[in-house]
Amino acid sequence: AAILSGAVDELSERILVDHQQAGLLSAARAAPPGEGAAIWMLETATHARDRAAPRLAELCGIACSTETSRASRADDSLDVLEETIREALQEAGVAAEEVTDVCADAPPDRLKEIAARICPAWLGRRVSVSWLTGHMEGAQILADLSAARISSTATGASSGIILGVVS
């Protein structure tokens, strides 16, 4: 009826050396490596109602893909990602334009390409706290989703529909 979903990222010397050797500590990177933790509790509506918990958010659609065999070229990889995002939106019954916040744990260039294919307005709707935390390999998407949920509530966004993408 309920499950915790979380991640913890710690910056160790080994992680920093790996990033350096992989060329990920360049000035062109959006954010330096970071550390932090985020945990979400997911529960069924019945479980929440039984314990009189307020609903903070609702998971309306989900899709995933591991079709790497089709992704032999970068364009194929974007095709798979686009198809997966469209599937999640369709399952949720949401049009791409209705999304008020986009949390995308993906390289900025990849986000630009996928937004151009699906909804260019998404580029102005990205929510990320990596400027504050550094880029967390595991917890980034959960921290970004938390920030988007808080900002949607604070700003009174009409739909408050948040899209989370991990690529």
PDB file of C-alpha atoms in Angstrom:
ATOM      1  CA  ALA A   1       0.000   0.000   0.000  1.00  0.00           C
ATOM      2  CA  ALA A   2       2.977   2.316   0.522  1.00  0.00           C
ATOM      3  CA  ILE A   3       6.596   2.411  -0.524  1.00  0.00           C
ATOM      4  CA  LEU A   4       9.542   4.736  -0.016  1.00  0.00           C
ATOM      5  CA  SER A   5      11.434   5.781  -3.133  1.00  0.00           C
ATOM      6  CA  GLY A   6      14.692   7.546  -2.541  1.00  0.00           C
ATOM      7  CA  ALA A   7      18.316   8.068  -3.385  1.00  0.00           C
ATOM      8  CA  VAL A   8      21.419   9.357  -1.658  1.00  0.00           C
ATOM      9  CA  ASP A   9      24.421  10.835  -3.436  1.00  0.00           C
ATOM     10  CA  GLU A  10      27.714  11.353  -1.673  1.00  0.00           C
ATOM     11  CA  LEU A  11      30.732  13.036  -3.216  1.00  0.00           C
ATOM     12  CA  SER A  12      33.682  10.823  -2.558  1.00  0.00           C
ATOM     13  CA  GLU A  13      37.196  11.225  -3.852  1.00  0.00           C
ATOM     14  CA  ARG A  14      36.567   8.245  -6.134  1.00  0.00           C
ATOM     15  CA  ILE A  15      33.505   9.874  -7.707  1.00  0.00           C
ATOM     16  CA  LEU A  16      35.375  13.128  -8.280  1.00  0.00           C
ATOM     17  CA  VAL A  17      38.318  11.292  -9.881  1.00  0.00           C
ATOM     18  CA  ASP A  18      35.917   9.319 -12.108  1.00  0.00           C
ATOM     19  CA  HIS A  19      34.205  12.548 -13.191  1.00  0.00           C
ATOM     20  CA  GLN A  20      37.552  14.193 -13.899  1.00  0.00           C
ATOM     21  CA  GLN A  21      38.815  11.248 -15.953  1.00  0.00           C
ATOM     22  CA  ALA A  22      35.545  11.108 -17.913  1.00  0.00           C
ATOM     23  CA  GLY A  23      35.798  14.827 -18.730  1.00  0.00           C
ATOM     24  CA  LEU A  24      32.662  15.687 -16.779  1.00  0.00           C
ATOM     25  CA  LEU A  25      34.199  18.499 -14.732  1.00  0.00           C
ATOM     26  CA  SER A  26      34.425  20.966 -17.610  1.00  0.00           C
ATOM     27  CA  ALA A  27      33.071  24.517 -17.655  1.00  0.00           C
ATOM     28  CA  ALA A  28      30.594  23.440 -20.352  1.00  0.00           C
ATOM     29  CA  ARG A  29      28.768  21.143 -17.943  1.00  0.00           C
ATOM     30  CA  ALA A  30      25.551  22.583 -16.540  1.00  0.00           C
ATOM     31  CA  ALA A  31      26.380  21.812 -12.906  1.00  0.00           C
ATOM     32  CA  PRO A  32      29.300  20.305 -11.011  1.00  0.00           C
ATOM     33  CA  PRO A  33      28.790  16.963  -9.280  1.00  0.00           C
ATOM     34  CA  GLY A  34      26.794  17.293  -6.095  1.00  0.00           C
ATOM     35  CA  GLU A  35      25.527  15.405  -3.127  1.00  0.00           C
ATOM     36  CA  GLY A  36      22.275  15.152  -1.290  1.00  0.00           C
ATOM     37  CA  ALA A  37      19.318  12.917  -0.653  1.00  0.00           C
ATOM     38  CA  ALA A  38      15.647  12.849  -1.492  1.00  0.00           C
ATOM     39  CA  ILE A  39      12.963  10.411  -0.460  1.00  0.00           C
ATOM     40  CA  TRP A  40       9.356  10.254  -1.576  1.00  0.00           C
ATOM     41  CA  MET A  41       6.633   8.156  -0.026  1.00  0.00           C
ATOM     42  CA  LEU A  42       4.275   6.722  -2.605  1.00  0.00           C
ATOM     43  CA  GLU A  43       0.998   5.198  -1.499  1.00  0.00           C
ATOM     44  CA  THR A  44      -2.314   4.150  -2.871  1.00  0.00           C
ATOM     45  CA  ALA A  45      -5.208   6.593  -2.583  1.00  0.00           C
ATOM     46  CA  THR A  46      -6.996   4.136  -0.287  1.00  0.00           C
ATOM     47  CA  HIS A  47      -4.003   3.911   2.064  1.00  0.00           C
ATOM     48  CA  ALA A  48      -3.708   7.704   2.228  1.00  0.00           C
ATOM     49  CA  ARG A  49      -7.444   8.081   2.856  1.00  0.00           C
ATOM     50  CA  ASP A  50      -7.383   5.442   5.615  1.00  0.00           C
ATOM     51  CA  ARG A  51      -4.706   7.379   7.483  1.00  0.00           C
ATOM     52  CA  ALA A  52      -6.334  10.757   6.730  1.00  0.00           C
ATOM     53  CA  ALA A  53      -3.273  11.983   4.858  1.00  0.00           C
ATOM     54  CA  PRO A  54      -3.625  14.944   2.509  1.00  0.00           C
ATOM     55  CA  ARG A  55      -2.895  14.206  -1.133  1.00  0.00           C
ATOM     56  CA  LEU A  56       0.235  16.112  -2.108  1.00  0.00           C
ATOM     57  CA  ALA A  57       0.473  14.838  -5.670  1.00  0.00           C
ATOM     58  CA  GLU A  58      -0.930  12.146  -7.898  1.00  0.00           C
ATOM     59  CA  LEU A  59       0.985   9.886 -10.275  1.00  0.00           C
ATOM     60  CA  CYS A  60      -1.103   9.945 -13.441  1.00  0.00           C
ATOM     61  CA  GLY A  61       1.059   8.195 -16.000  1.00  0.00           C
ATOM     62  CA  ILE A  62       4.355   6.395 -16.283  1.00  0.00           C
ATOM     63  CA  ALA A  63       6.355   4.887 -19.111  1.00  0.00           C
ATOM     64  CA  CYS A  64       9.834   3.517 -19.450  1.00  0.00           C
ATOM     65  CA  SER A  65      11.996   1.979 -22.100  1.00  0.00           C
ATOM     66  CA  THR A  66      15.122  -0.090 -22.207  1.00  0.00           C
ATOM     67  CA  GLU A  67      15.074  -0.471 -25.973  1.00  0.00           C
ATOM     68  CA  THR A  68      18.757   0.244 -26.449  1.00  0.00           C
ATOM     69  CA  SER A  69      19.004  -2.209 -29.316  1.00  0.00           C
ATOM     70  CA  ARG A  70      16.989   0.213 -31.479  1.00  0.00           C
ATOM     71  CA  ALA A  71      19.126   3.133 -30.368  1.00  0.00           C
ATOM     72  CA  SER A  72      22.237   2.490 -32.427  1.00  0.00           C
ATOM     73  CA  ARG A  73      22.427   6.169 -33.437  1.00  0.00           C
ATOM     74  CA  ALA A  74      21.750   9.339 -31.432  1.00  0.00           C
ATOM     75  CA  ASP A  75      18.608  10.037 -33.511  1.00  0.00           C
ATOM     76  CA  ASP A  76      17.280   6.538 -32.729  1.00  0.00           C
ATOM     77  CA  SER A  77      17.879   7.189 -29.041  1.00  0.00           C
ATOM     78  CA  LEU A  78      15.858  10.415 -29.262  1.00  0.00           C
ATOM     79  CA  ASP A  79      13.099   8.536 -31.096  1.00  0.00           C
ATOM     80  CA  VAL A  80      12.859   6.036 -28.231  1.00  0.00           C
ATOM     81  CA  LEU A  81      12.855   8.838 -25.636  1.00  0.00           C
ATOM     82  CA  GLU A  82      10.187  10.792 -27.539  1.00  0.00           C
ATOM     83  CA  GLU A  83       8.007   7.694 -27.868  1.00  0.00           C
ATOM     84  CA  THR A  84       8.368   6.962 -24.142  1.00  0.00           C
ATOM     85  CA  ILE A  85       7.445  10.515 -23.110  1.00  0.00           C
ATOM     86  CA  ARG A  86       4.445  10.561 -25.442  1.00  0.00           C
ATOM     87  CA  GLU A  87       3.309   7.212 -23.998  1.00  0.00           C
ATOM     88  CA  ALA A  88       3.434   8.590 -20.436  1.00  0.00           C
ATOM     89  CA  LEU A  89       1.513  11.719 -21.454  1.00  0.00           C
ATOM     90  CA  GLN A  90      -1.110   9.617 -23.222  1.00  0.00           C
ATOM     91  CA  GLU A  91      -1.517   7.321 -20.209  1.00  0.00           C
ATOM     92  CA  ALA A  92      -1.995  10.402 -18.016  1.00  0.00           C
ATOM     93  CA  GLY A  93      -4.472  11.926 -20.454  1.00  0.00           C
ATOM     94  CA  VAL A  94      -2.357  15.082 -20.642  1.00  0.00           C
ATOM     95  CA  ALA A  95      -1.449  17.167 -23.674  1.00  0.00           C
ATOM     96  CA  ALA A  96       2.213  18.221 -23.872  1.00  0.00           C
ATOM     97  CA  GLU A  97       1.197  21.905 -23.685  1.00  0.00           C
ATOM     98  CA  GLU A  98      -0.588  21.325 -20.349  1.00  0.00           C
ATOM     99  CA  VAL A  99       2.655  20.427 -18.568  1.00  0.00           C
ATOM    100  CA  THR A 100       3.511  23.333 -16.249  1.00  0.00           C
ATOM    101  CA  ASP A 101       6.869  22.071 -14.964  1.00  0.00           C
ATOM    102  CA  VAL A 102       9.491  19.838 -16.555  1.00  0.00           C
ATOM    103  CA  CYS A 103      12.041  18.007 -14.435  1.00  0.00           C
ATOM    104  CA  ALA A 104      14.528  16.364 -16.763  1.00  0.00           C
ATOM    105  CA  ASP A 105      17.621  14.633 -15.523  1.00  0.00           C
ATOM    106  CA  ALA A 106      19.163  14.749 -18.970  1.00  0.00           C
ATOM    107  CA  PRO A 107      21.958  16.721 -20.626  1.00  0.00           C
ATOM    108  CA  PRO A 108      20.803  20.244 -21.672  1.00  0.00           C
ATOM    109  CA  ASP A 109      21.372  19.548 -25.388  1.00  0.00           C
ATOM    110  CA  ARG A 110      19.267  16.390 -25.204  1.00  0.00           C
ATOM    111  CA  LEU A 111      16.479  18.289 -23.440  1.00  0.00           C
ATOM    112  CA  LYS A 112      16.545  20.974 -26.153  1.00  0.00           C
ATOM    113  CA  GLU A 113      16.230  18.341 -28.878  1.00  0.00           C
ATOM    114  CA  ILE A 114      13.370  16.486 -27.207  1.00  0.00           C
ATOM    115  CA  ALA A 115      11.517  19.736 -26.370  1.00  0.00           C
ATOM    116  CA  ALA A 116      11.817  20.810 -30.021  1.00  0.00           C
ATOM    117  CA  ARG A 117      10.140  17.553 -31.031  1.00  0.00           C
ATOM    118  CA  ILE A 118       7.348  17.554 -28.433  1.00  0.00           C
ATOM    119  CA  CYS A 119       6.771  21.020 -26.918  1.00  0.00           C
ATOM    120  CA  PRO A 120       9.291  23.890 -27.323  1.00  0.00           C
ATOM    121  CA  ALA A 121       7.668  25.742 -24.385  1.00  0.00           C
ATOM    122  CA  TRP A 122       9.100  23.104 -22.055  1.00  0.00           C
ATOM    123  CA  LEU A 123      12.517  24.786 -22.169  1.00  0.00           C
ATOM    124  CA  GLY A 124      11.089  27.731 -20.216  1.00  0.00           C
ATOM    125  CA  ARG A 125       9.345  25.414 -17.766  1.00  0.00           C
ATOM    126  CA  ARG A 126      12.338  23.410 -16.564  1.00  0.00           C
ATOM    127  CA  VAL A 127      12.721  23.080 -12.810  1.00  0.00           C
ATOM    128  CA  SER A 128      16.102  22.028 -11.458  1.00  0.00           C
ATOM    129  CA  VAL A 129      17.871  22.599  -8.175  1.00  0.00           C
ATOM    130  CA  SER A 130      21.250  21.394  -9.474  1.00  0.00           C
ATOM    131  CA  TRP A 131      22.483  25.011  -9.392  1.00  0.00           C
ATOM    132  CA  LEU A 132      22.128  24.706  -5.622  1.00  0.00           C
ATOM    133  CA  THR A 133      23.016  21.054  -4.977  1.00  0.00           C
ATOM    134  CA  GLY A 134      25.326  20.273  -7.866  1.00  0.00           C
ATOM    135  CA  HIS A 135      24.249  17.425 -10.143  1.00  0.00           C
ATOM    136  CA  MET A 136      23.303  14.387  -8.083  1.00  0.00           C
ATOM    137  CA  GLU A 137      23.505  11.152 -10.037  1.00  0.00           C
ATOM    138  CA  GLY A 138      20.710   9.356  -8.178  1.00  0.00           C
ATOM    139  CA  ALA A 139      18.641  11.872  -6.236  1.00  0.00           C
ATOM    140  CA  GLN A 140      18.496  14.724  -8.774  1.00  0.00           C
ATOM    141  CA  ILE A 141      15.132  13.825 -10.300  1.00  0.00           C
ATOM    142  CA  LEU A 142      13.507  13.397  -6.881  1.00  0.00           C
ATOM    143  CA  ALA A 143      14.902  16.738  -5.650  1.00  0.00           C
ATOM    144  CA  ASP A 144      13.759  18.465  -8.845  1.00  0.00           C
ATOM    145  CA  LEU A 145      10.274  16.939  -8.604  1.00  0.00           C
ATOM    146  CA  SER A 146      10.050  18.134  -4.992  1.00  0.00           C
ATOM    147  CA  ALA A 147      11.007  21.662  -6.020  1.00  0.00           C
ATOM    148  CA  ALA A 148       8.492  21.625  -8.884  1.00  0.00           C
ATOM    149  CA  ARG A 149       5.722  20.413  -6.601  1.00  0.00           C
ATOM    150  CA  ILE A 150       6.477  23.133  -4.071  1.00  0.00           C
ATOM    151  CA  SER A 151       6.721  25.851  -6.740  1.00  0.00           C
ATOM    152  CA  SER A 152       3.477  24.754  -8.455  1.00  0.00           C
ATOM    153  CA  THR A 153       1.678  24.994  -5.125  1.00  0.00           C
ATOM    154  CA  ALA A 154       3.251  28.347  -4.252  1.00  0.00           C
ATOM    155  CA  THR A 155       2.552  29.938  -7.638  1.00  0.00           C
ATOM    156  CA  GLY A 156      -0.923  28.472  -7.952  1.00  0.00           C
ATOM    157  CA  ALA A 157      -0.123  26.979 -11.368  1.00  0.00           C
ATOM    158  CA  SER A 158      -3.427  26.248 -13.057  1.00  0.00           C
ATOM    159  CA  SER A 159      -2.848  22.566 -13.716  1.00  0.00           C
ATOM    160  CA  GLY A 160       0.232  21.796 -11.642  1.00  0.00           C
ATOM    161  CA  ILE A 161       1.140  19.018 -14.068  1.00  0.00           C
ATOM    162  CA  ILE A 162       4.757  18.027 -13.637  1.00  0.00           C
ATOM    163  CA  LEU A 163       6.661  15.873 -16.122  1.00  0.00           C
ATOM    164  CA  GLY A 164       9.667  13.979 -14.812  1.00  0.00           C
ATOM    165  CA  VAL A 165      12.147  12.552 -17.311  1.00  0.00           C
ATOM    166  CA  VAL A 166      15.269  10.563 -16.550  1.00  0.00           C
ATOM    167  CA  SER A 167      17.432   9.767 -19.529  1.00  0.00           C
TER     168      SER A 167
END
